[in-house]
Amino acid sequence: MTQYVLIINCGSSSLKYAVIDPVTGDSPLKGLAEKLGHPVGMFTAKTASGKTQYDLNPGTHEKALEVLVEVLKAENLMKSIQAVGHRVVHGGEYFSESVLVNEDVRAKIADCIRLAPLHNPAHVEGIDAALHHFGDLPQAVVFDTAFHQQMPENAYLYALPYEYYTNWHIRKYGFHGTSYRYIASQLPELLGKEKVKSIVCHLGNGGSVAAIDSDHSVDTTMGLTPLEGLVHGTRTGDIDPAIPSILMEQFDVDTKEMSDILWKRSGLLGLSGISNDCRTLEEEMEKGNAAAIRAMEVYCYRLAKHIGAQLVALGGCDVLVFTGGIGENSDYVRRRTVEHLAFLGFSLDQARNKEVLFGKTGAIHAQGSLPVWVVPTNEELLIARDTAALAAK
């Protein structure tokens, strides 16, 4: 009988799940619970035979796990689950690797709520619900921040009073670490080189760039929170830190509205006034829409500028990698970004750039260029493998 790992990724209003074979990566069941926090939520299950939807009443993480148990039983998968793996956004300075869940681990994740108030409360709720429904199984947590814990002090400190770090742990942590670790594990075989220095661009609705020296991060663009760095789908990325106080003091913007502006109303959505989705904006660009062109020009310029900064952190690189939903699927973003980097020795084979899309892996650089690759990420598989390894100890 195949032994599977159940992967759980809890957000404040959603719960993504997948049943994964940690050896092959096969997934007989995956889906999403959404509208959590509402009186009635929605639960979707996808199998080889199709998609099924259920109402969640009430719309809670606990109810979502309850329905998931019933779906696992109906699909004859319940007895095949060997362990449960949780994706957790923020582990602070507590965790530099994946660990099994116990009371101390749960308490430390809860303590990191002060660093990730939008993410970690849902993770704690999801862990508690999973312990209730799968209490007899080993459960592991895999942290987005863990991969960046070897960053040097000069990379992670902010130029704030030093006691803010020593007393309250205000520093750069970085995110997307699960994706970066997966990509870093693939590069030696792809490039035929044992140790690879890479600049990896994980681009989705939230995006970041990391400078990776073989198997660890030396710097990255996200910071204390996933707000810092690149232009995101709805988040600002880097802005002058005085802007929020100016808006609040001079235009009567309160704290909640300011948070909504920074996290939900800015980025590509704010710049374009159209959408946070690159696909929509690229379609509008083809129609000559000036707002879409403006937003994408800012996006690609900022991305290229941050790639340049990460090259400084790494002291040069063996390869530039694009991954994530946008990185894997937008030949426009890759082309326009690399055009900004031509003076550094990067250029694309435009035919290859248009071919390597939708889950394909491959080199897209022109002859004579520094290497540029597209490598699809697989965070769920890495979480499954970490969880299976920890459960086997």
Coordinates of C-alpha atoms in Angstrom, one line a residue:
M1 CA 0.0 0.0 0.0
T2 CA 1.3 3.5 -1.0
Q3 CA 2.1 5.6 2.1
Y4 CA 0.9 9.2 1.6
V5 CA 1.5 12.5 3.5
L6 CA -1.4 14.9 4.0
I7 CA -0.3 18.5 3.4
I8 CA -2.2 21.3 5.0
N9 CA -1.7 25.0 4.3
C10 CA -4.0 27.2 6.3
G11 CA -4.7 30.9 5.5
S12 CA -7.0 33.2 7.5
S13 CA -10.0 32.4 5.2
S14 CA -8.8 29.3 3.4
L15 CA -7.3 25.9 3.8
K16 CA -5.4 24.2 1.0
Y17 CA -4.7 20.5 1.2
A18 CA -3.1 17.7 -0.8
V19 CA -2.5 14.0 -0.4
I20 CA 1.1 13.4 -1.7
D21 CA 3.2 10.4 -2.3
P22 CA 6.6 11.7 -1.0
V23 CA 8.5 9.4 -3.3
T24 CA 6.8 10.0 -6.7
G25 CA 5.0 13.2 -6.0
D26 CA 1.7 11.7 -7.2
S27 CA -1.4 13.3 -5.7
P28 CA -4.7 11.3 -5.7
L29 CA -6.6 14.1 -3.8
K30 CA -6.2 17.8 -3.4
G31 CA -8.4 20.7 -2.9
L32 CA -9.4 23.9 -1.1
A33 CA -11.7 25.1 1.7
E34 CA -12.6 28.7 1.2
K35 CA -14.7 31.5 2.7
L36 CA -13.6 30.4 6.2
G37 CA -14.8 32.9 8.8
H38 CA -18.1 33.2 7.0
P39 CA -21.4 31.5 8.2
V40 CA -21.1 29.0 5.3
G41 CA -17.9 28.1 3.6
M42 CA -17.1 26.0 0.5
F43 CA -15.0 22.8 0.4
T44 CA -13.7 21.5 -3.0
A45 CA -12.1 18.1 -3.5
K46 CA -10.3 17.1 -6.8
T47 CA -9.5 13.5 -7.7
A48 CA -8.8 11.7 -11.0
S49 CA -12.5 11.3 -11.4
G50 CA -13.4 15.0 -11.2
K51 CA -14.2 17.8 -8.8
T52 CA -16.8 17.7 -5.9
Q53 CA -18.0 20.6 -3.8
Y54 CA -19.5 20.7 -0.3
D55 CA -21.0 23.4 1.9
L56 CA -19.2 24.0 5.2
N57 CA -21.6 25.0 7.9
P58 CA -20.1 26.7 9.9
G59 CA -17.2 28.0 7.7
T60 CA -14.4 27.1 10.1
H61 CA -11.0 25.4 9.8
E62 CA -12.3 22.8 12.3
K63 CA -15.3 22.0 10.0
A64 CA -13.0 21.9 6.9
L65 CA -10.8 19.2 8.6
E66 CA -14.0 17.3 9.6
V67 CA -15.2 17.2 6.0
L68 CA -11.7 16.3 4.8
V69 CA -11.7 13.3 7.0
E70 CA -15.0 12.1 5.5
V71 CA -13.6 12.7 2.0
L72 CA -10.4 10.7 2.8
K73 CA -12.6 7.8 4.0
A74 CA -14.8 8.0 1.0
E75 CA -11.8 7.8 -1.3
N76 CA -10.3 4.9 0.7
L77 CA -7.2 7.0 1.6
M78 CA -7.6 7.5 5.3
K79 CA -5.6 4.3 6.2
S80 CA -2.8 5.3 3.7
I81 CA -2.0 8.6 5.4
Q82 CA 1.3 8.1 7.3
A83 CA 1.8 11.7 8.5
V84 CA 0.5 15.3 8.3
G85 CA 2.7 18.2 7.1
H86 CA 1.8 21.8 7.8
R87 CA 3.2 24.8 5.9
V88 CA 3.8 27.7 8.3
V89 CA 4.8 31.1 7.1
H90 CA 6.7 32.4 10.1
G91 CA 9.0 30.6 12.5
G92 CA 10.9 33.6 13.7
E93 CA 14.4 32.8 14.9
Y94 CA 13.2 29.7 16.6
F95 CA 13.4 27.4 13.6
S96 CA 16.0 26.8 11.0
E97 CA 14.6 23.5 9.8
S98 CA 11.4 21.5 9.7
V99 CA 10.3 19.9 13.0
L100 CA 7.7 17.5 14.4
V101 CA 4.8 19.2 16.2
N102 CA 4.8 19.1 20.0
E103 CA 3.5 21.6 22.7
D104 CA 6.8 23.6 22.6
V105 CA 6.7 23.9 18.8
R106 CA 3.0 25.0 18.9
A107 CA 3.8 27.6 21.5
K108 CA 6.7 29.0 19.5
I109 CA 4.5 29.3 16.4
A110 CA 1.9 31.0 18.5
D111 CA 4.5 33.4 19.9
C112 CA 5.4 34.3 16.2
I113 CA 1.9 35.7 15.8
R114 CA 3.4 39.1 16.9
L115 CA 5.6 38.9 13.8
A116 CA 3.0 37.5 11.4
P117 CA -0.5 38.5 12.7
L118 CA -2.1 37.9 9.3
H119 CA -0.7 34.4 8.9
N120 CA 0.3 32.5 12.0
P121 CA -3.1 32.6 13.8
A122 CA -4.6 30.5 11.0
H123 CA -1.6 28.1 11.2
V124 CA -2.1 27.6 14.9
E125 CA -5.8 27.0 14.3
G126 CA -5.1 24.5 11.5
I127 CA -2.5 22.6 13.6
D128 CA -5.0 22.4 16.5
A129 CA -7.8 21.1 14.2
A130 CA -5.4 18.6 12.6
L131 CA -4.3 17.3 16.0
H132 CA -7.9 16.8 16.9
H133 CA -8.7 14.8 13.7
F134 CA -5.3 13.1 13.1
G135 CA -4.0 13.0 16.6
D136 CA -2.6 9.5 16.2
L137 CA -0.4 10.5 13.3
P138 CA 3.0 12.3 13.4
Q139 CA 2.7 15.9 12.3
A140 CA 5.4 18.1 11.1
V141 CA 5.8 21.9 10.3
V142 CA 7.8 23.3 7.5
F143 CA 8.6 27.0 7.7
D144 CA 8.9 29.6 4.9
T145 CA 11.4 31.5 7.0
A146 CA 13.7 28.6 7.9
F147 CA 15.7 28.5 4.7
H148 CA 16.9 32.1 5.3
Q149 CA 18.1 31.6 8.9
Q150 CA 21.8 31.5 7.7
M151 CA 21.7 35.0 6.3
P152 CA 24.6 37.1 7.7
E153 CA 23.9 39.9 10.2
N154 CA 24.6 42.6 7.7
A155 CA 21.8 41.2 5.5
Y156 CA 19.1 40.7 8.1
L157 CA 19.5 43.8 10.3
Y158 CA 17.5 47.0 9.8
A159 CA 19.0 50.4 10.4
L160 CA 16.8 50.9 13.5
P161 CA 17.9 51.2 17.1
Y162 CA 19.7 47.9 17.8
E163 CA 17.5 47.1 20.9
Y164 CA 14.5 46.7 18.6
Y165 CA 16.2 43.6 17.3
T166 CA 17.6 42.4 20.6
N167 CA 14.4 43.0 22.5
W168 CA 11.7 42.4 19.9
H169 CA 13.4 40.5 17.1
I170 CA 12.6 43.1 14.5
R171 CA 14.8 42.0 11.5
K172 CA 14.5 40.6 8.0
Y173 CA 13.3 37.0 7.9
G174 CA 12.5 36.3 4.3
F175 CA 9.8 34.0 2.9
H176 CA 9.2 31.5 0.1
G177 CA 11.9 29.4 1.7
T178 CA 10.2 26.1 0.9
S179 CA 10.2 27.0 -2.8
Y180 CA 13.8 28.2 -2.7
R181 CA 15.0 25.0 -1.0
Y182 CA 13.2 22.9 -3.6
I183 CA 14.7 24.8 -6.5
A184 CA 18.2 24.7 -4.9
S185 CA 17.9 20.9 -4.6
Q186 CA 17.2 20.6 -8.4
L187 CA 20.0 22.9 -9.7
P188 CA 23.1 20.7 -9.3
E189 CA 21.6 18.0 -11.5
L190 CA 20.2 20.5 -14.1
L191 CA 23.5 22.3 -14.4
G192 CA 25.8 19.4 -13.9
K193 CA 27.6 21.2 -11.1
E194 CA 27.8 20.2 -7.4
K195 CA 27.7 23.6 -5.8
V196 CA 25.6 26.3 -7.5
K197 CA 25.3 30.0 -6.8
S198 CA 21.9 31.0 -8.0
I199 CA 19.6 34.1 -8.1
V200 CA 16.1 32.7 -7.9
C201 CA 13.0 34.7 -8.6
H202 CA 9.8 33.2 -7.1
L203 CA 7.1 35.2 -8.8
G204 CA 3.4 34.9 -8.0
N205 CA 0.8 37.2 -6.5
G206 CA 3.5 37.6 -3.9
G207 CA 7.0 37.6 -5.2
S208 CA 10.6 37.6 -4.0
V209 CA 14.2 37.1 -5.1
A210 CA 16.8 35.2 -3.2
A211 CA 20.6 34.9 -3.4
I212 CA 21.4 31.2 -2.8
D213 CA 24.8 29.9 -2.2
S214 CA 24.4 26.2 -2.9
D215 CA 22.0 25.1 -0.1
H216 CA 21.3 28.3 1.9
S217 CA 20.2 31.9 1.5
V218 CA 22.6 34.8 1.9
D219 CA 20.0 37.5 1.2
T220 CA 16.4 37.9 0.0
T221 CA 14.0 40.7 -0.8
M222 CA 11.1 40.1 1.6
G223 CA 11.7 41.2 5.2
L224 CA 10.1 41.1 8.6
T225 CA 6.9 40.5 6.6
P226 CA 6.1 39.5 3.0
L227 CA 5.3 43.2 2.3
E228 CA 8.8 44.2 1.6
G229 CA 10.7 43.9 -1.7
L230 CA 9.3 43.5 -5.2
V231 CA 6.0 44.9 -6.5
H232 CA 3.4 42.3 -5.6
G233 CA -0.1 41.6 -6.9
T234 CA -1.8 43.8 -4.3
R235 CA 1.1 44.7 -1.9
T236 CA 3.3 47.7 -2.2
G237 CA 6.7 46.2 -2.0
D238 CA 9.4 48.7 -1.1
I239 CA 8.1 52.3 -0.5
D240 CA 9.4 55.3 1.4
P241 CA 8.7 54.4 5.1
A242 CA 7.3 57.9 5.7
I243 CA 4.4 57.4 3.2
P244 CA 2.1 55.7 5.7
S245 CA 2.5 58.4 8.4
I246 CA 2.0 61.1 5.8
L247 CA -1.2 59.5 4.6
M248 CA -2.4 59.0 8.1
E249 CA -1.6 62.4 9.4
Q250 CA -2.5 64.6 6.4
F251 CA -5.4 62.6 4.8
D252 CA -7.1 61.1 7.9
V253 CA -6.3 57.5 6.9
D254 CA -6.7 55.3 9.9
T255 CA -4.7 52.2 10.9
K256 CA -7.0 49.6 9.3
E257 CA -7.4 51.5 6.1
M258 CA -3.6 52.0 5.9
S259 CA -3.1 48.3 6.3
D260 CA -5.6 47.6 3.5
I261 CA -3.8 50.1 1.3
L262 CA -0.4 48.5 1.9
W263 CA -1.5 44.8 1.7
K264 CA -4.6 44.7 -0.5
R265 CA -5.0 47.8 -2.7
S266 CA -1.5 48.4 -4.0
G267 CA 1.0 46.6 -6.2
L268 CA -0.1 45.7 -9.7
L269 CA -3.7 46.3 -8.8
G270 CA -3.0 49.8 -7.4
L271 CA -0.7 50.8 -10.2
S272 CA -3.1 49.7 -13.0
G273 CA -6.5 50.1 -11.4
I274 CA -7.4 47.0 -13.4
S275 CA -6.2 43.8 -11.8
N276 CA -3.5 42.1 -9.7
D277 CA -3.3 39.3 -12.3
C278 CA -0.4 39.5 -14.8
R279 CA -2.4 37.5 -17.4
T280 CA -5.1 40.1 -17.4
L281 CA -2.6 43.0 -17.5
E282 CA -0.7 41.4 -20.4
E283 CA -3.9 41.0 -22.4
E284 CA -4.6 44.7 -21.7
M285 CA -1.1 45.7 -22.8
E286 CA -1.7 44.0 -26.2
K287 CA -4.7 46.4 -26.5
G288 CA -2.5 49.4 -25.8
N289 CA -3.9 50.0 -22.4
A290 CA -1.5 52.6 -20.9
A291 CA -2.4 51.8 -17.3
A292 CA -1.5 48.1 -17.8
I293 CA 1.7 49.1 -19.6
R294 CA 2.7 51.4 -16.7
A295 CA 2.1 48.7 -14.0
M296 CA 4.1 46.0 -15.8
E297 CA 6.9 48.4 -16.6
V298 CA 7.3 49.2 -12.9
Y299 CA 7.0 45.6 -12.0
C300 CA 9.7 44.4 -14.4
Y301 CA 12.1 47.3 -13.6
R302 CA 11.8 46.8 -9.9
L303 CA 12.4 43.0 -10.3
A304 CA 15.5 43.6 -12.4
K305 CA 16.8 46.2 -9.8
H306 CA 16.4 43.6 -7.0
I307 CA 18.1 40.9 -9.0
G308 CA 21.0 43.3 -9.3
A309 CA 21.1 43.8 -5.6
Q310 CA 21.0 40.1 -4.9
L311 CA 23.9 39.6 -7.3
V312 CA 25.9 41.9 -5.0
A313 CA 25.0 39.8 -2.0
L314 CA 26.1 36.6 -3.8
G315 CA 29.1 38.1 -5.6
G316 CA 28.0 36.9 -9.0
C317 CA 26.0 33.8 -9.9
D318 CA 26.1 30.6 -11.9
V319 CA 22.4 30.9 -13.0
L320 CA 19.4 33.1 -12.9
V321 CA 16.2 31.1 -12.2
F322 CA 12.5 32.0 -12.7
T323 CA 9.8 30.1 -10.8
G324 CA 6.4 30.5 -9.3
G325 CA 3.1 31.1 -11.3
I326 CA 4.4 34.3 -13.0
G327 CA 8.0 33.2 -13.3
E328 CA 7.0 29.9 -14.9
N329 CA 4.3 31.2 -17.2
S330 CA 5.0 34.8 -18.3
D331 CA 7.5 34.9 -21.1
Y332 CA 6.8 38.7 -21.2
V333 CA 8.0 39.3 -17.6
R334 CA 11.1 37.2 -18.2
R335 CA 11.9 39.0 -21.4
R336 CA 11.4 42.5 -20.1
T337 CA 13.2 41.9 -16.9
V338 CA 16.3 40.3 -18.6
E339 CA 16.4 43.2 -21.0
H340 CA 17.2 45.4 -18.0
L341 CA 20.0 43.0 -17.1
A342 CA 21.7 43.0 -20.5
F343 CA 24.7 45.0 -19.3
L344 CA 25.5 42.3 -16.8
G345 CA 25.7 39.6 -19.5
F346 CA 22.2 38.2 -19.5
S347 CA 20.2 37.7 -22.7
L348 CA 17.4 35.4 -23.8
D349 CA 16.8 33.1 -26.7
Q350 CA 13.3 34.5 -27.5
A351 CA 12.1 31.3 -29.2
R352 CA 13.1 29.2 -26.2
N353 CA 11.6 31.8 -23.8
K354 CA 8.2 31.4 -25.5
E355 CA 8.5 27.6 -25.5
V356 CA 9.4 27.0 -21.8
L357 CA 6.0 27.6 -20.2
F358 CA 3.2 25.8 -18.2
G359 CA 5.3 23.4 -16.1
K360 CA 8.3 22.9 -18.4
T361 CA 11.8 23.0 -17.2
G362 CA 14.6 24.4 -19.4
A363 CA 17.3 26.9 -20.2
I364 CA 16.1 30.0 -22.0
H365 CA 19.3 32.0 -22.4
A366 CA 20.9 33.0 -25.7
Q367 CA 24.2 31.7 -26.8
G368 CA 27.0 33.6 -25.0
S369 CA 24.7 34.7 -22.2
L370 CA 25.0 33.8 -18.5
P371 CA 22.7 30.9 -17.8
V372 CA 18.9 31.7 -17.3
W373 CA 16.6 28.8 -16.5
V374 CA 12.9 28.2 -15.8
V375 CA 12.4 25.6 -13.1
P376 CA 8.9 24.9 -11.8
T377 CA 8.7 24.8 -8.0
N378 CA 7.0 22.0 -6.0
E379 CA 6.6 23.2 -2.4
E380 CA 4.1 20.5 -1.6
L381 CA 6.5 17.7 -2.6
L382 CA 9.3 19.2 -0.4
I383 CA 6.9 19.5 2.6
A384 CA 5.8 15.8 2.0
R385 CA 9.4 14.6 1.9
D386 CA 10.4 16.6 5.0
T387 CA 7.3 15.2 6.9
A388 CA 7.9 11.6 5.8
A389 CA 11.6 11.8 6.9
L390 CA 10.7 13.3 10.3
A391 CA 7.9 10.7 10.8
A392 CA 10.3 7.9 10.1
K393 CA 12.8 8.9 12.8

